[in-house]
Amino acid sequence: MSMLDINGRQIEIDEDGFIVDPASWNEDIVSYFAKQEDVSELTENHWKVINYLRQYFQQFGIAPMIRKLCKDTGFTLKEIYELFPSGPAKGACKLAGLPKPTGCV
Amino acid sequence: MKPPMHVAKDSEVALIGYPRIPEQDQQAAFLKKLDDLRVSMRSLMVMLENCTKCGNCAKQCHSYLGTEDYNNFPAARAELMRRIYKRYFTWTGRTFGRFFGAEDFDADTISKWLTYFYQCNECRRCAKFCPFGIDTAEVTIAARHILSEIGIMPKFMQGIAVNMNKTGNNMGIPKPAIIDCAEFMEDEMREETGLAIKIPIDKPNSEVLYIPSSADFFTNIDTMIGAAKLFHYLGVNWTIPSTVLEAANFGLLFNVNVMREQNQRLKAAATALGAKLVIQGECGHGWRAAKMYTDGCSGPVSFELVHILDYCDKHLDKLPLKKLPLRATLHDPCNYARAGEIIEQPRRIMRACVEEFVEMTPNRDENYCCGGGSGILMDEMMEIRMKLGKKKAEQVKALGRIDYLAMPCSICKAQIPAVMKHYGVLDLPMGGVMDLVGKAMLLGDTK
């Protein structure tokens, strides 16, 4: 694990670069991770996905099923990949401050 | 030598009950664990005593063929253990040392074991072609077990064990989320068929317990939907236990004591419910663990254990199937074809579900592993994983145009799409065999 300095705040990240404590998430982290995950510009559509992921995680403590994410945000999986080139489970979850989905994914 | 994966830290291994043995005591503990297996796992001794280094296995191992790394040649991989065994447990090795192929335990032993025993997919293809039947998967299982017993394991394995302890599944899905996912899938089926097809969670008085892979509640939902439609049509009184939402048993892949504990969870869930039949979902190694080790880990048990593809195959004639207009092929998960007797069932099912079924070559018990087998799904190992998947990509490419690649195992479902993309096979739909059953079944509005 290591610490990131994001605009003067120390944020702990794990080996995969995901934040360790979901409560340490803030909007500055999103801009910082966006560059790492090949998201060139954060648009309203990115925020729609990020906010949905955060809200689902707060309610259920886990990332939503990929198809539910698509259905509830109105994006196709292809569009999600266009928004987050490293995919919903990696890039989108990372920006939203969720733990990295693990297991057979 | 630095292992290619993130290794779990002291605090992390302690969390799952396998504290790291301090460095100065590691050699003694390591040799003690090897000695324990030497006595208790006599099959391992057959593997260690009989290799003649004929080289047959090199030509048959996708790991060696893909990485071209000498230590991934199965005989050389097993040699990593064999040399230590000779040095400490044979008089010739003790006396003549290196001249008899013996090697001291040294500062590099552990990282070398971590590096190479986690590039073996435990696929057993080498055993199929070895004149002595030497099964490197057994050596790898033993090696990973010894490492984890002294508190050394990939972070990936440790993280899964944490999730398993917390929630009963690899992904760490809590019960409210399981229920939410099941309701979502029910809605999907209602929209498609107009029918109220249920995915019951923890339903009392159920006769059948279905054990899906937790990935079926995240990425592979069509596999789950296929199984739910099958049970619905057959009128099965079934449920999924929220305590064991997991066909996988990663214990088999890093620590056999963990495997036993997890298998006992399965027995506890089935016993609590009074289920007479337990059906395992699409998961390769999990099927091997359940089929081959339930009696040993948890026996005697009062339920029958079958695989969903075997179950589906037995009821195939009754199902209202309409062939899908697809040219489809099947990737045989190693643990079905070489360790679990699931070979012809998926073929019969697929022939009933698609217009054209084609075999990749080689197939059945000679098929190549996807390269993710035995839980080599670490993101940080992606480059190696792609090399391990090279033979699979060549097999698929050799088929020309296909419309669907069936891979009825969650590890394969996680690994193969990445492999295909890496080797330039784009836009090929892939998924499970039960996915096809769900799509080919004429139910409600789809009639």
XYZ file of C-alpha atoms in Angstrom:
552
model
C 0.000 0.000 0.000
C 1.121 3.538 -0.566
C -0.049 7.095 -0.071
C -1.107 9.521 -2.767
C -0.954 13.254 -2.321
C -4.001 14.693 -4.034
C -4.268 18.460 -3.649
C -2.635 18.293 -0.215
C -4.714 15.362 1.049
C -3.043 12.040 1.812
C -5.030 9.153 0.321
C -4.082 5.531 0.919
C -4.202 3.261 -2.144
C -3.740 -0.494 -2.516
C -1.440 -2.457 -4.868
C -3.944 -2.096 -7.706
C -4.171 1.652 -7.235
C -7.693 1.576 -5.745
C -8.407 3.680 -2.665
C -8.354 1.649 0.547
C -10.971 3.545 2.536
C -14.107 4.336 0.493
C -14.784 7.209 2.929
C -11.603 8.965 1.762
C -13.087 9.431 -1.731
C -13.543 12.944 -3.072
C -14.014 14.570 -6.452
C -10.325 15.429 -6.796
C -9.544 11.710 -6.767
C -11.762 11.229 -9.808
C -9.774 13.735 -11.885
C -6.528 12.166 -10.693
C -7.581 8.573 -11.526
C -9.179 9.656 -14.814
C -5.740 10.283 -16.316
C -4.482 6.859 -15.180
C -7.482 5.089 -16.672
C -7.330 6.787 -20.086
C -10.367 8.969 -19.501
C -9.379 12.105 -21.371
C -12.181 14.398 -20.265
C -14.724 13.889 -17.503
C -18.192 14.514 -18.866
C -21.694 14.479 -17.451
C -21.997 10.873 -18.665
C -18.960 9.819 -16.649
C -20.470 11.403 -13.574
C -23.766 9.653 -14.178
C -21.971 6.285 -14.002
C -19.764 7.305 -11.071
C -22.685 8.621 -9.041
C -24.730 5.515 -9.757
C -21.882 3.239 -8.651
C -21.373 5.230 -5.466
C -25.044 5.214 -4.607
C -25.332 1.446 -5.198
C -22.202 0.786 -3.174
C -23.462 2.897 -0.276
C -26.694 0.922 -0.237
C -25.380 -2.607 -0.836
C -21.661 -2.591 -0.026
C -20.670 -3.996 -3.429
C -20.577 -2.961 -7.082
C -23.823 -3.558 -9.016
C -24.176 -6.258 -11.666
C -22.776 -4.961 -14.927
C -26.101 -5.341 -16.727
C -27.943 -3.519 -13.963
C -25.439 -0.686 -14.220
C -26.142 -0.476 -17.953
C -29.900 -0.672 -17.579
C -30.169 1.864 -14.769
C -27.810 4.407 -16.358
C -29.169 3.866 -19.867
C -25.745 3.125 -21.369
C -24.865 0.039 -23.384
C -21.819 -1.950 -22.292
C -20.014 -0.641 -25.369
C -20.752 2.920 -24.297
C -19.506 2.183 -20.783
C -16.242 0.959 -22.308
C -16.065 4.127 -24.412
C -16.442 6.179 -21.249
C -14.078 3.999 -19.197
C -11.646 2.167 -21.507
C -10.464 -0.165 -18.712
C -14.081 -1.261 -18.203
C -16.838 -1.001 -15.632
C -15.227 -3.311 -13.045
C -11.798 -1.703 -13.173
C -11.832 1.897 -14.411
C -15.340 2.951 -13.426
C -15.153 1.370 -9.964
C -11.723 2.884 -9.382
C -12.912 6.396 -10.198
C -15.994 5.910 -8.059
C -13.864 4.886 -5.082
C -15.223 1.337 -4.842
C -12.968 -1.601 -3.901
C -11.643 -3.525 -6.892
C -14.104 -6.299 -7.782
C -12.324 -9.621 -7.233
C -12.980 -13.301 -7.894
C -13.561 -14.648 -11.387
C -13.925 -11.274 -13.107
C 13.835 -12.978 -8.100
C 10.668 -10.983 -7.609
C 7.423 -12.960 -8.003
C 5.134 -11.587 -10.743
C 2.126 -11.147 -8.462
C 1.273 -9.035 -5.432
C 2.149 -11.131 -2.397
C -0.125 -10.853 0.660
C 1.469 -8.968 3.532
C 1.997 -10.196 7.109
C -1.116 -8.435 8.416
C -3.195 -9.795 5.522
C -2.241 -13.469 5.863
C -2.788 -13.267 9.629
C -6.309 -12.064 8.888
C -7.240 -15.407 7.315
C -5.484 -17.541 9.919
C -2.212 -18.294 8.110
C 0.319 -16.047 9.898
C 3.655 -15.488 8.193
C 6.418 -17.612 9.725
C 9.357 -15.312 10.592
C 12.133 -15.509 8.023
C 14.637 -17.254 10.302
C 12.160 -20.078 10.946
C 10.868 -20.417 7.391
C 13.208 -23.153 6.222
C 12.379 -25.484 9.102
C 8.630 -24.829 8.760
C 8.768 -25.256 4.985
C 10.597 -28.597 5.245
C 8.245 -29.772 7.975
C 5.247 -29.095 5.699
C 6.934 -30.905 2.823
C 7.664 -33.815 5.153
C 4.013 -33.902 6.256
C 2.900 -34.198 2.631
C 5.638 -36.761 1.937
C 3.996 -38.980 4.521
C 0.305 -38.143 3.991
C 0.149 -37.590 0.228
C 1.856 -40.657 -1.180
C 0.738 -39.799 -4.710
C 3.072 -36.815 -4.478
C 5.980 -39.174 -3.877
C 5.125 -41.043 -7.079
C 5.366 -37.702 -8.922
C 8.673 -36.842 -7.275
C 10.359 -40.242 -7.576
C 9.573 -41.303 -11.122
C 10.328 -38.583 -13.682
C 12.881 -39.616 -16.322
C 13.006 -36.134 -17.965
C 11.903 -37.606 -21.291
C 10.622 -34.206 -22.366
C 7.191 -35.358 -23.568
C 5.426 -32.860 -21.328
C 7.245 -29.839 -22.764
C 5.428 -30.245 -26.087
C 2.074 -30.555 -24.360
C 2.160 -27.722 -21.849
C 0.540 -24.462 -22.968
C 2.368 -22.649 -20.163
C 5.777 -23.667 -21.509
C 4.720 -23.235 -25.157
C 3.345 -19.765 -24.438
C 6.082 -18.404 -22.169
C 9.083 -20.415 -23.459
C 10.443 -20.174 -19.939
C 12.413 -23.304 -18.986
C 10.923 -23.442 -15.502
C 7.445 -23.687 -17.032
C 8.358 -26.982 -18.674
C 6.339 -29.327 -16.410
C 9.264 -31.607 -15.522
C 11.357 -28.548 -14.637
C 8.531 -27.071 -12.598
C 8.170 -30.275 -10.570
C 11.953 -30.318 -10.297
C 11.717 -27.178 -8.128
C 10.151 -29.383 -5.471
C 11.985 -32.571 -6.412
C 15.432 -31.038 -5.776
C 14.488 -29.907 -2.288
C 12.867 -33.267 -1.595
C 16.042 -35.081 -2.678
C 18.291 -32.831 -0.633
C 16.460 -33.282 2.643
C 14.597 -36.584 2.363
C 16.790 -39.005 0.373
C 20.171 -40.378 1.507
C 21.650 -39.980 -1.984
C 20.636 -36.327 -2.117
C 21.931 -35.703 1.389
C 25.233 -37.419 0.535
C 25.902 -36.336 -3.036
C 24.002 -33.036 -3.126
C 23.975 -31.323 -6.510
C 25.563 -34.339 -8.237
C 22.353 -36.183 -7.493
C 20.081 -33.313 -8.523
C 19.577 -32.088 -4.971
C 19.433 -28.419 -4.035
C 19.623 -26.530 -0.751
C 16.704 -24.447 0.441
C 18.030 -20.919 -0.021
C 16.964 -17.290 -0.111
C 15.483 -17.754 -3.596
C 13.503 -20.952 -3.037
C 10.276 -19.306 -1.910
C 10.134 -16.650 -4.607
C 10.987 -19.244 -7.263
C 8.128 -21.441 -6.031
C 5.725 -18.490 -5.963
C 6.761 -17.479 -9.461
C 6.528 -20.850 -11.170
C 3.900 -22.762 -9.233
C 1.635 -19.791 -10.014
C 2.312 -20.163 -13.744
C 0.971 -23.719 -13.723
C -2.767 -23.716 -14.443
C -3.197 -27.140 -12.801
C -4.786 -28.258 -16.069
C -3.393 -31.838 -15.964
C -2.603 -31.918 -19.677
C 0.975 -32.988 -18.902
C -0.382 -35.968 -16.957
C -2.391 -37.018 -19.988
C 0.778 -37.290 -22.083
C 3.329 -38.411 -19.463
C 4.327 -42.079 -19.877
C 4.455 -42.329 -16.068
C 1.253 -40.371 -15.512
C 3.103 -37.711 -13.552
C 0.576 -35.020 -12.761
C 2.223 -31.637 -12.245
C -1.106 -30.278 -10.994
C -0.671 -32.457 -7.893
C 2.833 -31.088 -7.375
C 1.546 -27.534 -7.848
C -1.339 -28.073 -5.412
C 1.161 -29.399 -2.846
C 3.634 -26.553 -3.448
C 1.016 -23.818 -3.112
C -0.289 -25.517 0.028
C 3.192 -25.580 1.607
C 3.711 -21.892 0.777
C 0.375 -20.792 2.233
C 0.908 -22.895 5.362
C 3.931 -20.741 6.159
C 1.970 -17.572 5.393
C 3.032 -16.979 1.797
C 0.381 -16.546 -0.903
C -0.705 -14.139 -3.630
C -2.761 -11.171 -2.443
C -5.415 -12.348 -4.910
C -5.908 -15.642 -3.054
C -5.849 -13.940 0.334
C -8.432 -11.360 -0.768
C -10.771 -14.093 -1.941
C -10.385 -15.939 1.368
C -11.336 -12.732 3.217
C -14.463 -12.333 1.090
C -15.332 -15.986 1.542
C -15.084 -15.733 5.326
C -17.134 -12.554 5.363
C -19.898 -13.393 2.913
C -19.576 -16.992 1.721
C -18.597 -16.009 -1.807
C -15.423 -14.983 -3.635
C -16.699 -11.603 -4.751
C -17.861 -10.561 -1.289
C -21.535 -10.029 -2.214
C -23.608 -9.450 0.955
C -27.077 -10.990 1.274
C -29.104 -7.799 0.539
C -27.140 -7.409 -2.711
C -27.707 -11.102 -3.563
C -31.451 -10.540 -3.210
C -31.275 -7.333 -5.260
C -29.372 -9.175 -8.033
C -31.861 -12.067 -8.019
C -34.780 -9.619 -8.322
C -33.051 -7.846 -11.189
C -32.612 -11.130 -13.051
C -36.258 -12.040 -12.356
C -37.279 -8.691 -13.882
C -35.129 -9.391 -16.923
C -36.818 -12.779 -17.413
C -40.278 -11.269 -16.892
C -39.593 -8.647 -19.557
C -38.415 -11.328 -21.963
C -40.986 -14.057 -21.357
C -43.862 -12.438 -19.494
C -43.487 -15.191 -16.886
C -42.718 -14.941 -13.176
C -39.579 -17.097 -13.203
C -38.074 -17.046 -9.741
C -34.515 -17.114 -8.420
C -35.316 -18.082 -4.827
C -32.721 -17.231 -2.177
C -32.757 -19.190 1.118
C -36.232 -20.559 0.428
C -37.156 -23.040 3.193
C -38.298 -26.574 2.335
C -36.486 -26.634 -0.995
C -35.495 -30.014 -2.354
C -32.693 -28.801 -4.560
C -29.826 -26.524 -3.655
C -28.261 -24.703 -6.593
C -24.715 -23.428 -6.149
C -23.889 -20.818 -8.799
C -20.572 -19.092 -9.266
C -20.641 -15.663 -7.596
C -19.551 -14.211 -10.942
C -23.003 -15.273 -12.220
C -24.277 -12.502 -9.920
C -21.975 -9.919 -11.446
C -20.886 -10.474 -15.041
C -22.270 -13.835 -16.216
C -25.939 -13.371 -15.508
C -27.107 -15.260 -18.598
C -25.632 -18.415 -17.075
C -27.756 -17.902 -13.978
C -30.807 -17.052 -16.087
C -30.331 -20.249 -18.124
C -30.323 -22.356 -14.962
C -33.360 -20.511 -13.538
C -35.363 -21.082 -16.738
C -34.426 -24.765 -16.725
C -35.592 -25.227 -13.116
C -38.745 -23.232 -13.829
C -39.676 -25.368 -16.819
C -38.990 -28.623 -14.989
C -40.979 -27.460 -11.947
C -38.044 -27.948 -9.579
C -38.430 -26.880 -5.946
C -35.067 -25.160 -5.620
C -33.162 -22.398 -3.899
C -29.748 -20.761 -3.683
C -28.144 -20.519 -0.216
C -26.951 -16.969 0.510
C -24.282 -18.526 2.752
C -22.661 -20.400 -0.164
C -23.237 -18.283 -3.261
C -20.133 -19.907 -4.676
C -19.394 -22.973 -6.740
C -15.690 -22.059 -6.703
C -13.436 -23.408 -3.997
C -10.163 -21.506 -4.162
C -8.878 -23.631 -1.286
C -8.043 -26.280 -3.888
C -5.871 -23.644 -5.542
C -3.826 -22.459 -2.582
C -4.501 -24.347 0.646
C -6.221 -27.689 1.065
C -7.337 -26.906 4.623
C -9.195 -23.884 3.280
C -10.715 -26.183 0.677
C -11.992 -28.470 3.430
C -13.534 -25.575 5.384
C -15.307 -24.300 2.320
C -16.577 -27.718 1.391
C -17.960 -28.048 4.916
C -19.909 -24.809 4.362
C -21.568 -26.475 1.407
C -22.496 -29.479 3.530
C -23.818 -27.214 6.315
C -26.040 -25.298 3.875
C -27.406 -28.477 2.310
C -27.975 -30.111 5.701
C -29.718 -27.043 7.163
C -32.111 -27.058 4.254
C -32.536 -30.828 4.144
C -31.757 -30.772 0.425
C -31.578 -34.129 -1.303
C -29.823 -32.836 -4.363
C -27.052 -30.248 -4.708
C -26.434 -28.928 -8.222
C -23.150 -27.144 -8.900
C -23.127 -24.334 -11.446
C -20.624 -23.576 -14.210
C -17.262 -23.576 -12.433
C -14.404 -25.890 -13.418
C -12.130 -26.305 -10.421
C -15.102 -25.925 -8.061
C -16.694 -28.955 -9.671
C -13.473 -30.910 -9.219
C -13.307 -29.868 -5.553
C -16.959 -30.741 -4.903
C -17.031 -33.991 -6.853
C -13.670 -35.361 -5.792
C -13.303 -34.086 -2.242
C -16.763 -33.789 -0.645
C -16.624 -37.290 0.824
C -13.094 -36.765 2.118
C -13.675 -33.257 3.478
C -17.223 -33.516 4.758
C -18.446 -37.081 4.363
C -20.670 -38.853 4.822
C -23.220 -36.512 3.264
C -26.928 -37.069 2.834
C -27.315 -35.437 -0.560
C -26.492 -36.303 -4.121
C -24.157 -33.931 -5.923
C -24.470 -33.289 -9.665
C -23.283 -30.703 -12.147
C -25.771 -28.403 -13.873
C -24.611 -29.573 -17.332
C -25.079 -33.215 -16.351
C -28.488 -32.391 -14.885
C -29.532 -30.396 -17.949
C -28.309 -33.131 -20.292
C -30.414 -35.747 -18.493
C -33.550 -33.638 -19.063
C -32.640 -32.442 -22.539
C -35.367 -34.395 -24.364
C -38.105 -32.714 -22.333
C -37.004 -29.133 -22.998
C -38.796 -26.879 -25.525
C -35.649 -25.905 -27.417
C -35.459 -24.073 -30.709
C -32.042 -24.112 -32.331
C -30.360 -20.723 -32.391
C -28.928 -19.681 -35.776
C -25.317 -19.884 -34.604
C -22.079 -21.602 -35.545
C -20.765 -22.297 -32.081
C -17.817 -24.032 -30.481
C -16.945 -25.295 -27.019
C -13.872 -24.706 -24.904
C -13.559 -27.662 -22.520
C -12.684 -26.412 -19.027
C -9.728 -28.554 -17.890
C -11.347 -29.593 -14.648
C -14.426 -30.908 -16.478
C -12.560 -32.771 -19.194
C -9.572 -34.052 -17.224
C -10.895 -34.132 -13.669
C -14.676 -34.149 -13.609
C -16.325 -36.334 -16.284
C -18.164 -33.451 -17.938
C -17.247 -34.035 -21.584
C -20.144 -35.189 -23.777
C -22.919 -33.459 -21.786
C -22.112 -29.885 -22.945
C -21.752 -31.156 -26.516
C -25.181 -32.797 -26.503
C -26.689 -29.651 -24.987
C -25.036 -27.371 -27.513
C -26.081 -29.520 -30.476
C -29.663 -29.171 -29.236
C -29.339 -25.397 -28.848
C -27.462 -24.221 -31.955
C -27.723 -24.937 -35.684
C -24.045 -25.748 -36.120
C -21.676 -27.076 -33.479
C -17.983 -27.224 -34.377
C -15.095 -28.701 -32.434
C -11.869 -26.877 -31.851
C -8.720 -29.008 -32.114
C -7.555 -30.574 -29.869
C -10.621 -31.028 -27.714
C -12.187 -33.018 -24.867
C -9.511 -34.426 -22.549
C -6.762 -33.096 -24.814
C -8.005 -29.525 -24.872
C -5.704 -26.643 -23.972
C -6.351 -24.575 -20.859
C -7.580 -20.981 -21.215
C -4.508 -19.834 -19.285
C -6.437 -18.573 -16.272
C -6.920 -21.979 -14.669
C -6.138 -22.478 -10.977
C -7.003 -18.851 -10.269
C -4.290 -17.124 -12.298
C -6.518 -14.093 -12.829
C -4.324 -11.435 -11.233
C -4.382 -8.176 -13.205
C -0.713 -7.632 -12.478
C 0.054 -10.943 -14.238
C -1.777 -9.933 -17.424
C 1.294 -10.214 -19.650
C 2.003 -13.769 -18.446
C -1.704 -14.640 -18.620
C -1.765 -13.664 -22.283
C 1.187 -15.979 -22.936
C -0.609 -18.758 -21.080
C -3.635 -18.143 -23.331
C -1.710 -18.254 -26.600
C -2.591 -21.870 -27.506
C -6.269 -21.175 -26.812
C -6.240 -18.161 -29.114
C -4.636 -20.243 -31.872
C -7.298 -22.940 -31.454
C -10.144 -20.456 -31.774
C -8.596 -18.585 -34.699
C -8.155 -21.853 -36.609
C -11.955 -22.251 -36.710
C -12.546 -19.291 -38.982
C -15.875 -17.553 -38.499
C -17.791 -18.560 -35.409
C -20.727 -16.845 -33.730
C -20.373 -18.109 -30.176
C -17.649 -19.506 -27.965
C -18.995 -21.505 -25.033
C -16.742 -21.714 -21.975
C -18.729 -23.136 -19.081
C -16.451 -22.044 -16.214
C -16.163 -18.646 -14.530
C -12.367 -18.555 -14.657
C -12.488 -19.266 -18.404
C -15.186 -16.581 -18.747
C -12.867 -14.067 -17.074
C -9.727 -15.086 -18.945
C -10.765 -15.922 -22.517
C -12.298 -12.547 -23.504
C -9.014 -10.852 -22.536
C -7.030 -13.459 -24.483
C -9.208 -13.069 -27.582
C -8.884 -9.296 -27.522
C -5.112 -9.586 -27.062
C -4.744 -11.886 -30.082
C -7.079 -9.842 -32.290
C -10.288 -11.918 -32.151
C -12.793 -9.108 -31.795
C -16.578 -9.009 -31.406
C -16.945 -12.741 -30.753
C -19.858 -13.400 -28.397
C -18.806 -15.698 -25.537
C -20.407 -17.142 -22.439
C -21.588 -20.299 -20.773
C -23.436 -23.331 -22.049
C -26.427 -22.625 -19.784
C -26.624 -19.189 -21.439
C -27.480 -20.976 -24.697
C -30.063 -23.176 -22.969
C -31.753 -20.049 -21.578
C -31.823 -18.413 -24.997
C -32.931 -21.506 -26.911
C -35.806 -22.381 -24.550
C -39.229 -21.348 -25.759
C -41.037 -20.029 -22.726
C -44.057 -17.700 -22.350
C -43.880 -14.847 -24.870
C -40.822 -16.293 -26.630
C -42.827 -19.298 -27.925
